[in-house]
Amino acid sequence: MKNIVLVVALLAFSFGNAQAFEGKGDQKFQVGANIQDYATGINVSFDHGLGENISVGVSSSYALGGADGIENLDFGDRFDLKARFNANLGNVINIDENFDFYPGLNLSLKNFGGHVGARYFFTEGFGVFTEANFPLAKYDNDDLVDIHNQFVLNIGMTFNL
């Protein structure tokens, strides 16, 4: 009986290390595609855990090309930088310990907005993510093509650091 308890405890401990969000001190790096109406680009983000279910970070995107009129835009029109706050709810909804669901808010150079994302880790260090971003309050902008003030879908790879 003692051997069975020991084996179960060791298995539980070994599976417990592959959690998607571990809380305070947890760090995630994500890189992927930024898909929107006017352009397709790249997105990178970094999140740092402050508590059991709270993380803060930064996200940046750069629009590469896409719709008519976008080829004449300068770097400032194509680039966006965001400070972000996430509520990591993977352990609250308890679907799978490798799954993290995170709604949040972000403040960028272009707008104030929200995002809803999900991560799934295949191993302790590598997984995939998808994230939907949407503006809540747009800044005044005189650009003909307003790239970053629309619904945006990010999809790509995520890494534990």
PDB file of N, CA, C and O in Angstrom, residues 3-37:
ATOM      1  N   ASN A   3       3.809   1.589  -1.270  1.00  0.00           N
ATOM      2  CA  ASN A   3       4.407   1.738  -2.598  1.00  0.00           C
ATOM      3  C   ASN A   3       3.426   2.370  -3.582  1.00  0.00           C
ATOM      4  O   ASN A   3       3.824   3.173  -4.421  1.00  0.00           O
ATOM      5  N   ILE A   4       2.156   1.996  -3.485  1.00  0.00           N
ATOM      6  CA  ILE A   4       1.136   2.571  -4.370  1.00  0.00           C
ATOM      7  C   ILE A   4       0.982   4.058  -4.099  1.00  0.00           C
ATOM      8  O   ILE A   4       0.926   4.869  -5.020  1.00  0.00           O
ATOM      9  N   VAL A   5       0.938   4.440  -2.830  1.00  0.00           N
ATOM     10  CA  VAL A   5       0.831   5.860  -2.469  1.00  0.00           C
ATOM     11  C   VAL A   5       2.051   6.629  -2.962  1.00  0.00           C
ATOM     12  O   VAL A   5       1.933   7.739  -3.492  1.00  0.00           O
ATOM     13  N   LEU A   6       3.223   6.047  -2.826  1.00  0.00           N
ATOM     14  CA  LEU A   6       4.448   6.697  -3.288  1.00  0.00           C
ATOM     15  C   LEU A   6       4.436   6.893  -4.809  1.00  0.00           C
ATOM     16  O   LEU A   6       4.768   7.975  -5.307  1.00  0.00           O
ATOM     17  N   VAL A   7       4.035   5.886  -5.556  1.00  0.00           N
ATOM     18  CA  VAL A   7       3.974   5.984  -7.018  1.00  0.00           C
ATOM     19  C   VAL A   7       2.951   7.033  -7.446  1.00  0.00           C
ATOM     20  O   VAL A   7       3.223   7.857  -8.330  1.00  0.00           O
ATOM     21  N   VAL A   8       1.777   7.047  -6.826  1.00  0.00           N
ATOM     22  CA  VAL A   8       0.751   8.048  -7.156  1.00  0.00           C
ATOM     23  C   VAL A   8       1.256   9.452  -6.844  1.00  0.00           C
ATOM     24  O   VAL A   8       1.068  10.381  -7.628  1.00  0.00           O
ATOM     25  N   ALA A   9       1.929   9.628  -5.706  1.00  0.00           N
ATOM     26  CA  ALA A   9       2.464  10.944  -5.349  1.00  0.00           C
ATOM     27  C   ALA A   9       3.527  11.398  -6.344  1.00  0.00           C
ATOM     28  O   ALA A   9       3.552  12.566  -6.754  1.00  0.00           O
ATOM     29  N   LEU A  10       4.413  10.512  -6.758  1.00  0.00           N
ATOM     30  CA  LEU A  10       5.445  10.868  -7.736  1.00  0.00           C
ATOM     31  C   LEU A  10       4.842  11.218  -9.092  1.00  0.00           C
ATOM     32  O   LEU A  10       5.263  12.173  -9.750  1.00  0.00           O
ATOM     33  N   LEU A  11       3.836  10.466  -9.524  1.00  0.00           N
ATOM     34  CA  LEU A  11       3.175  10.769 -10.797  1.00  0.00           C
ATOM     35  C   LEU A  11       2.450  12.110 -10.729  1.00  0.00           C
ATOM     36  O   LEU A  11       2.501  12.900 -11.674  1.00  0.00           O
ATOM     37  N   ALA A  12       1.760  12.367  -9.638  1.00  0.00           N
ATOM     38  CA  ALA A  12       1.052  13.641  -9.491  1.00  0.00           C
ATOM     39  C   ALA A  12       2.035  14.807  -9.516  1.00  0.00           C
ATOM     40  O   ALA A  12       1.782  15.846 -10.130  1.00  0.00           O
ATOM     41  N   PHE A  13       3.183  14.657  -8.857  1.00  0.00           N
ATOM     42  CA  PHE A  13       4.187  15.710  -8.850  1.00  0.00           C
ATOM     43  C   PHE A  13       4.776  15.925 -10.245  1.00  0.00           C
ATOM     44  O   PHE A  13       4.949  17.049 -10.689  1.00  0.00           O
ATOM     45  N   SER A  14       5.035  14.858 -10.975  1.00  0.00           N
ATOM     46  CA  SER A  14       5.648  14.998 -12.299  1.00  0.00           C
ATOM     47  C   SER A  14       4.695  15.635 -13.288  1.00  0.00           C
ATOM     48  O   SER A  14       5.100  16.401 -14.145  1.00  0.00           O
ATOM     49  N   PHE A  15       3.413  15.354 -13.197  1.00  0.00           N
ATOM     50  CA  PHE A  15       2.452  15.981 -14.104  1.00  0.00           C
ATOM     51  C   PHE A  15       2.158  17.414 -13.677  1.00  0.00           C
ATOM     52  O   PHE A  15       1.796  18.247 -14.490  1.00  0.00           O
ATOM     53  N   GLY A  16       2.311  17.737 -12.423  1.00  0.00           N
ATOM     54  CA  GLY A  16       2.015  19.076 -11.919  1.00  0.00           C
ATOM     55  C   GLY A  16       2.999  20.128 -12.390  1.00  0.00           C
ATOM     56  O   GLY A  16       2.720  21.304 -12.319  1.00  0.00           O
ATOM     57  N   ASN A  17       4.164  19.749 -12.874  1.00  0.00           N
ATOM     58  CA  ASN A  17       5.160  20.721 -13.316  1.00  0.00           C
ATOM     59  C   ASN A  17       4.872  21.308 -14.684  1.00  0.00           C
ATOM     60  O   ASN A  17       5.543  22.226 -15.104  1.00  0.00           O
ATOM     61  N   ALA A  18       3.912  20.803 -15.428  1.00  0.00           N
ATOM     62  CA  ALA A  18       3.653  21.258 -16.788  1.00  0.00           C
ATOM     63  C   ALA A  18       2.482  22.220 -16.865  1.00  0.00           C
ATOM     64  O   ALA A  18       1.779  22.272 -17.848  1.00  0.00           O
ATOM     65  N   GLN A  19       2.246  22.987 -15.823  1.00  0.00           N
ATOM     66  CA  GLN A  19       1.119  23.909 -15.820  1.00  0.00           C
ATOM     67  C   GLN A  19       1.343  25.051 -16.796  1.00  0.00           C
ATOM     68  O   GLN A  19       2.457  25.497 -17.010  1.00  0.00           O
ATOM     69  N   ALA A  20       0.237  25.540 -17.359  1.00  0.00           N
ATOM     70  CA  ALA A  20       0.316  26.620 -18.337  1.00  0.00           C
ATOM     71  C   ALA A  20       0.668  27.953 -17.684  1.00  0.00           C
ATOM     72  O   ALA A  20       1.400  28.745 -18.254  1.00  0.00           O
ATOM     73  N   PHE A  21       0.128  28.234 -16.505  1.00  0.00           N
ATOM     74  CA  PHE A  21       0.487  29.456 -15.785  1.00  0.00           C
ATOM     75  C   PHE A  21       0.747  29.081 -14.343  1.00  0.00           C
ATOM     76  O   PHE A  21      -0.110  28.511 -13.676  1.00  0.00           O
ATOM     77  N   GLU A  22       1.943  29.386 -13.865  1.00  0.00           N
ATOM     78  CA  GLU A  22       2.362  28.938 -12.542  1.00  0.00           C
ATOM     79  C   GLU A  22       2.244  30.010 -11.473  1.00  0.00           C
ATOM     80  O   GLU A  22       2.537  29.749 -10.323  1.00  0.00           O
ATOM     81  N   GLY A  23       1.857  31.228 -11.830  1.00  0.00           N
ATOM     82  CA  GLY A  23       1.673  32.275 -10.833  1.00  0.00           C
ATOM     83  C   GLY A  23       2.851  33.228 -10.755  1.00  0.00           C
ATOM     84  O   GLY A  23       3.509  33.528 -11.748  1.00  0.00           O
ATOM     85  N   LYS A  24       3.128  33.690  -9.538  1.00  0.00           N
ATOM     86  CA  LYS A  24       4.150  34.703  -9.308  1.00  0.00           C
ATOM     87  C   LYS A  24       5.502  34.254  -9.865  1.00  0.00           C
ATOM     88  O   LYS A  24       5.957  33.151  -9.611  1.00  0.00           O
ATOM     89  N   GLY A  25       6.116  35.118 -10.669  1.00  0.00           N
ATOM     90  CA  GLY A  25       7.426  34.846 -11.254  1.00  0.00           C
ATOM     91  C   GLY A  25       7.390  34.098 -12.572  1.00  0.00           C
ATOM     92  O   GLY A  25       8.416  33.976 -13.231  1.00  0.00           O
ATOM     93  N   ASP A  26       6.228  33.595 -12.972  1.00  0.00           N
ATOM     94  CA  ASP A  26       6.120  32.868 -14.244  1.00  0.00           C
ATOM     95  C   ASP A  26       6.337  33.835 -15.406  1.00  0.00           C
ATOM     96  O   ASP A  26       5.849  34.963 -15.377  1.00  0.00           O
ATOM     97  N   GLN A  27       7.072  33.417 -16.425  1.00  0.00           N
ATOM     98  CA  GLN A  27       7.359  34.269 -17.574  1.00  0.00           C
ATOM     99  C   GLN A  27       7.039  33.542 -18.863  1.00  0.00           C
ATOM    100  O   GLN A  27       7.456  32.396 -19.055  1.00  0.00           O
ATOM    101  N   LYS A  28       6.314  34.222 -19.746  1.00  0.00           N
ATOM    102  CA  LYS A  28       5.930  33.670 -21.043  1.00  0.00           C
ATOM    103  C   LYS A  28       6.386  34.621 -22.150  1.00  0.00           C
ATOM    104  O   LYS A  28       6.270  35.838 -22.032  1.00  0.00           O
ATOM    105  N   PHE A  29       6.893  34.034 -23.236  1.00  0.00           N
ATOM    106  CA  PHE A  29       7.239  34.788 -24.440  1.00  0.00           C
ATOM    107  C   PHE A  29       6.438  34.193 -25.590  1.00  0.00           C
ATOM    108  O   PHE A  29       6.375  32.969 -25.730  1.00  0.00           O
ATOM    109  N   GLN A  30       5.812  35.047 -26.394  1.00  0.00           N
ATOM    110  CA  GLN A  30       4.991  34.593 -27.506  1.00  0.00           C
ATOM    111  C   GLN A  30       5.406  35.303 -28.785  1.00  0.00           C
ATOM    112  O   GLN A  30       5.731  36.488 -28.766  1.00  0.00           O
ATOM    113  N   VAL A  31       5.390  34.589 -29.882  1.00  0.00           N
ATOM    114  CA  VAL A  31       5.664  35.161 -31.191  1.00  0.00           C
ATOM    115  C   VAL A  31       4.694  34.540 -32.185  1.00  0.00           C
ATOM    116  O   VAL A  31       4.429  33.338 -32.130  1.00  0.00           O
ATOM    117  N   GLY A  32       4.141  35.388 -33.054  1.00  0.00           N
ATOM    118  CA  GLY A  32       3.177  34.846 -33.998  1.00  0.00           C
ATOM    119  C   GLY A  32       2.745  35.833 -35.057  1.00  0.00           C
ATOM    120  O   GLY A  32       3.301  36.927 -35.198  1.00  0.00           O
ATOM    121  N   ALA A  33       1.725  35.438 -35.785  1.00  0.00           N
ATOM    122  CA  ALA A  33       1.158  36.250 -36.863  1.00  0.00           C
ATOM    123  C   ALA A  33       0.094  37.185 -36.303  1.00  0.00           C
ATOM    124  O   ALA A  33      -0.661  36.817 -35.406  1.00  0.00           O
ATOM    125  N   ASN A  34       0.042  38.381 -36.851  1.00  0.00           N
ATOM    126  CA  ASN A  34      -0.936  39.398 -36.511  1.00  0.00           C
ATOM    127  C   ASN A  34      -1.847  39.552 -37.730  1.00  0.00           C
ATOM    128  O   ASN A  34      -1.397  40.018 -38.776  1.00  0.00           O
ATOM    129  N   ILE A  35      -3.094  39.141 -37.605  1.00  0.00           N
ATOM    130  CA  ILE A  35      -4.017  39.103 -38.743  1.00  0.00           C
ATOM    131  C   ILE A  35      -5.138  40.105 -38.511  1.00  0.00           C
ATOM    132  O   ILE A  35      -5.807  40.074 -37.477  1.00  0.00           O
ATOM    133  N   GLN A  36      -5.352  40.986 -39.498  1.00  0.00           N
ATOM    134  CA  GLN A  36      -6.395  42.008 -39.426  1.00  0.00           C
ATOM    135  C   GLN A  36      -6.860  42.382 -40.819  1.00  0.00           C
ATOM    136  O   GLN A  36      -6.310  41.893 -41.808  1.00  0.00           O
ATOM    137  N   ASP A  37      -7.873  43.242 -40.913  1.00  0.00           N
ATOM    138  CA  ASP A  37      -8.428  43.618 -42.216  1.00  0.00           C
ATOM    139  C   ASP A  37      -7.427  44.308 -43.126  1.00  0.00           C
ATOM    140  O   ASP A  37      -7.295  43.967 -44.284  1.00  0.00           O
TER     141      ASP A  37
END
